[in-house]
Short mmCIF file of C-alpha atoms in Angstrom, two decimals:
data_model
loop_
_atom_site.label_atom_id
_atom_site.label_comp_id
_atom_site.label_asym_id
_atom_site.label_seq_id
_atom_site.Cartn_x
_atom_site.Cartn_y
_atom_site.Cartn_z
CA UNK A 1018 4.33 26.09 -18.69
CA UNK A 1019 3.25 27.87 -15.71
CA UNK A 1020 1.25 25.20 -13.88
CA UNK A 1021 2.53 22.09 -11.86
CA UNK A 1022 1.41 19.08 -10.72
CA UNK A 1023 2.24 17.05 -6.99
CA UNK A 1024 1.18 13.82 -6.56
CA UNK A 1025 0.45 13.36 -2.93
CA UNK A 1026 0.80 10.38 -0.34
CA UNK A 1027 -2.17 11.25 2.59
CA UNK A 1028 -0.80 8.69 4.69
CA UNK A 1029 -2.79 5.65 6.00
CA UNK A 1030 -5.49 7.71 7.90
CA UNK A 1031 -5.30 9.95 10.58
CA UNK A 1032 -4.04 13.84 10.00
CA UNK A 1033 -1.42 13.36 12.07
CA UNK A 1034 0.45 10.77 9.61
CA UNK A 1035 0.16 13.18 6.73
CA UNK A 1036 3.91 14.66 6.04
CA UNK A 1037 4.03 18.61 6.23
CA UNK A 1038 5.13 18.70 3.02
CA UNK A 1039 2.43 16.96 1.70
CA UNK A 1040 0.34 18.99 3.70
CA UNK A 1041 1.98 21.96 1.92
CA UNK A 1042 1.23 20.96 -1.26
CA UNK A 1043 -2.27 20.49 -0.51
CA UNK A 1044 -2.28 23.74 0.98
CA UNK A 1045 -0.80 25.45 -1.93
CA UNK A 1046 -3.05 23.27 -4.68
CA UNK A 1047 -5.53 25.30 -6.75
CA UNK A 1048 -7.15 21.72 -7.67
CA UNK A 1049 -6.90 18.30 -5.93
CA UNK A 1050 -8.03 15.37 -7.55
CA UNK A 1051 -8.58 11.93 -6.54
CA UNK A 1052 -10.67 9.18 -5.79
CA UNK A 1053 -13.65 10.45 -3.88
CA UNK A 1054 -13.06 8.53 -0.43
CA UNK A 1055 -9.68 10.14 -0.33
CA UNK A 1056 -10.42 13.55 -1.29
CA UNK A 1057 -13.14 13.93 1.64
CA UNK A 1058 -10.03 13.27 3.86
CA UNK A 1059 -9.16 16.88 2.65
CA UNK A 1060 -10.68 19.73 4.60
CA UNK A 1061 -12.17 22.42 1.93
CA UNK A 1062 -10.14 25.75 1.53
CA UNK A 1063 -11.97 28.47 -0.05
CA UNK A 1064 -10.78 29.26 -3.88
CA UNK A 1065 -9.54 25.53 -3.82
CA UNK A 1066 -11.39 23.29 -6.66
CA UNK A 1067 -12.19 19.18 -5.87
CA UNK A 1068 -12.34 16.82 -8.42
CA UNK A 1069 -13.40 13.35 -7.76
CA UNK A 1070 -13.69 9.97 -9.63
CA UNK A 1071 -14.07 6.46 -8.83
CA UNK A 1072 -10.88 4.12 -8.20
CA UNK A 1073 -10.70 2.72 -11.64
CA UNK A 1074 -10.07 5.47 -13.93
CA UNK A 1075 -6.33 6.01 -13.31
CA UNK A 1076 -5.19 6.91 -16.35
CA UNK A 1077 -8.12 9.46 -17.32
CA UNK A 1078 -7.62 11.33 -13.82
CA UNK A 1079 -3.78 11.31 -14.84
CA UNK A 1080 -4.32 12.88 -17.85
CA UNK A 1081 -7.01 15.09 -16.27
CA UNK A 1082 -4.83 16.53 -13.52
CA UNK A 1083 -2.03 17.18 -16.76
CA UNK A 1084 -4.45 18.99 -18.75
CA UNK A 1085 -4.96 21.16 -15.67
CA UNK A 1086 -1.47 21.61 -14.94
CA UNK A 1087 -0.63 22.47 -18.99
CA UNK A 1088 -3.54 25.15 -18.43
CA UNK A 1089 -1.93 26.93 -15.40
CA UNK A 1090 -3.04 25.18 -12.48
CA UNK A 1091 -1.26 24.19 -9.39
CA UNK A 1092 -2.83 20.80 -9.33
CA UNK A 1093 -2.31 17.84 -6.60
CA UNK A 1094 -3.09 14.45 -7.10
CA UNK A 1095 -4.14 12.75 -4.23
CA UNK A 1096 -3.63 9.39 -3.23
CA UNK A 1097 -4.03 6.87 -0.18
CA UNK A 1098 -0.51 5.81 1.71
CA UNK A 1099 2.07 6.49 -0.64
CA UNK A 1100 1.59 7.60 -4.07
CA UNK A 1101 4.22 5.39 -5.24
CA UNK A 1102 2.86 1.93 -3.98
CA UNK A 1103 0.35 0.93 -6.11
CA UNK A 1104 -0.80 4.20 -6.47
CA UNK A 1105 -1.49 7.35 -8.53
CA UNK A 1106 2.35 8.38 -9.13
CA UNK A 1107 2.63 5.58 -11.81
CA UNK A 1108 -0.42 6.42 -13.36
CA UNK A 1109 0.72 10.01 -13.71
CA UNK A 1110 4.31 9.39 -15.23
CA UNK A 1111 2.24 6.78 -17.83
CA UNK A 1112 0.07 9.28 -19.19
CA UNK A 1113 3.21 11.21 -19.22
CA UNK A 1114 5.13 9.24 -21.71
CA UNK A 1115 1.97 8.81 -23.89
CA UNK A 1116 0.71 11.91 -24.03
CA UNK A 1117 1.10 15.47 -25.43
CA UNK A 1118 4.39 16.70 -25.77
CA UNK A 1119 4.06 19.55 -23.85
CA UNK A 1120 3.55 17.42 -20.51
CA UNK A 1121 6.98 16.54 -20.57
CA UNK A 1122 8.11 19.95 -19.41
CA UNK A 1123 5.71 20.71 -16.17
CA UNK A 1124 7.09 20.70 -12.88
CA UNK A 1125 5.56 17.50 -11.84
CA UNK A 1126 6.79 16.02 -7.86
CA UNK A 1127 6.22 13.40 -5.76
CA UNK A 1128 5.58 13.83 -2.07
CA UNK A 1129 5.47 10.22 -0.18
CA UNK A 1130 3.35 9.14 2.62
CA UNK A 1131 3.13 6.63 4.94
CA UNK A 1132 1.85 3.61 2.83
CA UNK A 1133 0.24 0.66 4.50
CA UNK A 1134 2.60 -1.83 4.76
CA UNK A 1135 4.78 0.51 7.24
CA UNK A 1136 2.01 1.86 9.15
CA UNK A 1137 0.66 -2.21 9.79
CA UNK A 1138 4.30 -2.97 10.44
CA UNK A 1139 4.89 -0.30 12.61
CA UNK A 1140 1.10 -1.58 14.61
CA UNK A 1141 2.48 -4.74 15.20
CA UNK A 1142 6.20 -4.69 16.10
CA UNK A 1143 9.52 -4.73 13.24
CA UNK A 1144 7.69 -7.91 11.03
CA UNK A 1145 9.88 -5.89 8.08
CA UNK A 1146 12.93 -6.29 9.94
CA UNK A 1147 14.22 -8.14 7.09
CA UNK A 1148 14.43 -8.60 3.65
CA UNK A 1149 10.44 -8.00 2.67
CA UNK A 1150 8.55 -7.30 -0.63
CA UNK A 1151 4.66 -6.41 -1.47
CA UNK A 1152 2.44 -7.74 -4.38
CA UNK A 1153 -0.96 -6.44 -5.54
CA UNK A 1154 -2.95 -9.21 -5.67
CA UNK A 1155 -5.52 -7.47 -8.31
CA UNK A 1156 -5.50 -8.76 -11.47
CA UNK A 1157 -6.96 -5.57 -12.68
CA UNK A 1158 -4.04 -4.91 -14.07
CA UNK A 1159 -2.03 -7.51 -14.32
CA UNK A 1160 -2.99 -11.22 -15.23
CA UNK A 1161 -3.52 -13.74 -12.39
CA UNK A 1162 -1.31 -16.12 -13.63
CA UNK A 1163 1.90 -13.40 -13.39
CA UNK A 1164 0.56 -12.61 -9.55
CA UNK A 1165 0.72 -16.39 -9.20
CA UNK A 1166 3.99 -16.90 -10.84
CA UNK A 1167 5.63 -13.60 -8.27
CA UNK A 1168 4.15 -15.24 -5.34
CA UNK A 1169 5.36 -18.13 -6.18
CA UNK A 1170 8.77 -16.98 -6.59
CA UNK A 1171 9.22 -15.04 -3.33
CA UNK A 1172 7.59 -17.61 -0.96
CA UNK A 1173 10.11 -19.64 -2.00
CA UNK A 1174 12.72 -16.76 -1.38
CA UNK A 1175 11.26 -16.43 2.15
CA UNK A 1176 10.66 -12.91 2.06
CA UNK A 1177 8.40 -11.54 4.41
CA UNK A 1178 5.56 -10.38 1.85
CA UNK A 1179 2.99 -7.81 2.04
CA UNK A 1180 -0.19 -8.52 0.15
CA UNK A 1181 -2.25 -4.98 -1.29
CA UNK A 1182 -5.94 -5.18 -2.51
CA UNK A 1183 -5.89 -8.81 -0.69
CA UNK A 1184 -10.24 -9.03 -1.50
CA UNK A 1185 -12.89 -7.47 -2.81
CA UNK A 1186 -16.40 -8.34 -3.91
CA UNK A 1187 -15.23 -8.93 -7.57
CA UNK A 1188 -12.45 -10.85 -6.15
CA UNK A 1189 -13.41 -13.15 -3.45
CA UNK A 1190 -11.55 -16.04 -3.94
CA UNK A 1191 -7.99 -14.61 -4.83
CA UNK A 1192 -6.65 -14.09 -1.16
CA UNK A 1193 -7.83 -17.84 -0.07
CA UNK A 1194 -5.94 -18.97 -2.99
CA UNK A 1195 -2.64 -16.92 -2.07
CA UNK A 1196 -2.60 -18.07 1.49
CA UNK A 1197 -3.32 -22.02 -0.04
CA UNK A 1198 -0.35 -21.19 -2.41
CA UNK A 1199 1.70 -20.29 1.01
CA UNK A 1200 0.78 -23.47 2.90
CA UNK A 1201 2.49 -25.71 0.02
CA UNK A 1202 5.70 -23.76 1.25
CA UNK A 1203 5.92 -22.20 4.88
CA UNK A 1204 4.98 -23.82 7.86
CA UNK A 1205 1.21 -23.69 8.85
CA UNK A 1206 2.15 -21.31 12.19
CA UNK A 1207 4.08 -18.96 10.17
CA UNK A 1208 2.75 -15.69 11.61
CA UNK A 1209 0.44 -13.71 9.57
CA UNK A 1210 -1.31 -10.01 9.96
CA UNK A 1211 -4.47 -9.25 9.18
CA UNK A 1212 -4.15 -5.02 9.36
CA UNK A 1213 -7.75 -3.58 9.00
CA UNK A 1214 -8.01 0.25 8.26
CA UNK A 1215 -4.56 0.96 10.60
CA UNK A 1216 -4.07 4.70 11.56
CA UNK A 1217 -7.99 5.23 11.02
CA UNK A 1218 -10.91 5.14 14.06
CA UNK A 1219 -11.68 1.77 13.11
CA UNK A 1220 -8.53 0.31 12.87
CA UNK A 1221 -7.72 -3.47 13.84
CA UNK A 1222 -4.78 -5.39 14.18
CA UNK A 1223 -4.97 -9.53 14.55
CA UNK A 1224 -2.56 -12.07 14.28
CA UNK A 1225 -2.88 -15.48 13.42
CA UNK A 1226 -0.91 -18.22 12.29
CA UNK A 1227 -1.32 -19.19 8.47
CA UNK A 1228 -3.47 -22.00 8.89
CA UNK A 1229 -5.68 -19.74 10.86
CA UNK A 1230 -5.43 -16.83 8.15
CA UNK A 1231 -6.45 -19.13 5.48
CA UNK A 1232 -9.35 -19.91 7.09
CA UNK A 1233 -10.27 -16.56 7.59
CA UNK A 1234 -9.57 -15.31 3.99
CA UNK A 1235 -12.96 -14.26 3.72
CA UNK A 1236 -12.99 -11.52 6.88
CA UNK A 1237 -10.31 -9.25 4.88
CA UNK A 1238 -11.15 -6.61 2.76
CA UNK A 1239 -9.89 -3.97 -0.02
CA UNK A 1240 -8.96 -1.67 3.20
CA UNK A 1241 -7.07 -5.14 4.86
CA UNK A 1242 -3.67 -5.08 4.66
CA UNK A 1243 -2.37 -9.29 4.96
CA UNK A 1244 1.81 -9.87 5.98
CA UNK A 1245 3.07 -13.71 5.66
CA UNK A 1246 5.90 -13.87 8.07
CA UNK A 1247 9.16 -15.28 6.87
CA UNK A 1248 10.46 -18.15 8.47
CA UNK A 1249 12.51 -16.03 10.62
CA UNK A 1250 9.41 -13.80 12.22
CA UNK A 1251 8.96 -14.30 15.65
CA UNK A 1252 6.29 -13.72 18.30
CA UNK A 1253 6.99 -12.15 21.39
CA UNK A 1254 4.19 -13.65 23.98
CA UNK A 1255 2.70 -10.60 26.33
CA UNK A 1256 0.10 -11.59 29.15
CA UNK A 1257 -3.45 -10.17 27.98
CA UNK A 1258 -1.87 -8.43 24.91
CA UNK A 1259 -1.34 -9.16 21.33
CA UNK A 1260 2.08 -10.66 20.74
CA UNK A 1261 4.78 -8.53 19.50
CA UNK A 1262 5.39 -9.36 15.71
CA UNK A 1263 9.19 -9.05 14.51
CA UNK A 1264 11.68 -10.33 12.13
CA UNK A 1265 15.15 -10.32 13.16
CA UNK A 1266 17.79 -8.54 10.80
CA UNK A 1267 20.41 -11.12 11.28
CA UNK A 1268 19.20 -14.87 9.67
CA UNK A 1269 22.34 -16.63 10.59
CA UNK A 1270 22.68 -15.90 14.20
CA UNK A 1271 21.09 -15.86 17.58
CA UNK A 1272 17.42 -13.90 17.52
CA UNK A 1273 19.64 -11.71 20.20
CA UNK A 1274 21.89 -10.33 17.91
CA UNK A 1275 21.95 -7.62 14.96
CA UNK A 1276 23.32 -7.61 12.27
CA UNK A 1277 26.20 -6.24 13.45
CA UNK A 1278 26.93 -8.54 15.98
CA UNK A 1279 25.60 -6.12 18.94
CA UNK A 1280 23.22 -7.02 21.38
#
């Protein structure tokens, strides 16, 4: 087979937090494809085809981009923050194992991006300074009783958790009932983010305790990325600026000290 396929991370927003490998492979593609949103973050290049589709056809633009790749193309698959978090990478290896043979043998890569967990992390301080996790809470995919169930299971693990597709107008009620679910378990001013859009124009950044963030489920959206603190995050007061959000490495000694014992 001649053709290959990248799967690409674009970052959270702005050019600047694309990789330049990832710009390379965009550079070098004969075809992107992607969900349309993220494929008019792409500049046009002449001799360069676009393919678009809507965000819930996965698996079809997987084996789409394959069928390109098995006919020659260069072909990269585009995909917000990192194409491994939630994203298009597992979708391509999926249609990989169930489709034609042939696939099997095309150079197919992963190049990461920034996904939005780090870049909302990075916005507000080191909240991921510990032991963290992320959940999906769409039940596209996966039955709301297992997202419960995870939840669940890590609140009471006291990981710092990082909730993806938190809302959307088909889901309104499933963030309110997440946060409810983390009131039966951390304190009410456990720190919470609400990370709107961060590394685009319209980015913002708020923090609120969880009592507060369950009150405002209903302000998030599908581009809102929500962190529950553990009980470890702190807040770092700052006189007419947003707190600094972190969560010390060390959970058995002074907020001071690393891991390692150093100041």
């Amino acid at each position: 087979m001649t053709g290959s396929l990248t799967v690409v991370g674009l970052g959270p927003g702005e050019a600047r937090y694309l990789t330049p490998a990832a710009q390379a492979a965009l550079d070098q593609a004969s075809d992107l494809i992607g969900y349309g949103p993220y494929l008019d973050r792409i500049p046009v290049r002449t001799g360069q085809s676009k393919h678009a589709s809507d965000n819930r056809v996965e698996i079809d633009r997987a084996r789409h981009a394959l069928e390109l790749a098995a006919a020659g193309k260069k072909v990269a698959v585009v995909s917000g923050g990192d194409p491994g978090v939630f994203a298009m990478a597992a979708a391509v290896f999926e249609a990989v194992e169930a489709g034609e043979p042939g696939w099997r043998e095309l150079t197919i890569t992963v190049e990461p991006g920034v996904t939005a967990m780090l870049a909302a992390a990075a916005a507000a301080g080191a909240p991921l300074g510990g032991d963290f996790c992320a959940i999906s809470l769409s039940d596209n995919l996966k039955p709301w009783d297992v997202v419960t169930v995870r939840l669940e299971a890590v609140l009471r693990a006291d990981f710092v958790i990082c909730l993806y597709n938190p809302i959307s107008k088909a889901r309104p009620w499933q963030l309110g009932k997440a946060l409810e679910l983390a009131l039966a378990v951390r304190a009410p001013d456990t720190p919470v983010l609400f990370a709107r859009a961060i590394g685009r124009a319209d980015e913002a950044l708020r923090v609120l305790t969880l009592g507060e963030a369950h009150e405002a489920a209903g302000t998030a959206d599908m581009a809102t990325l929500v962190m529950i603190g553990a009980s470890g995050t702190r807040l770092i007061a700052r006189e007419g600026k947003a707190p600094f959000v972190y969560t010390p490495r060390s959970v058995t000694k002074s907020p001071c000290a690393t891991s390692q014992g150093r100041t």
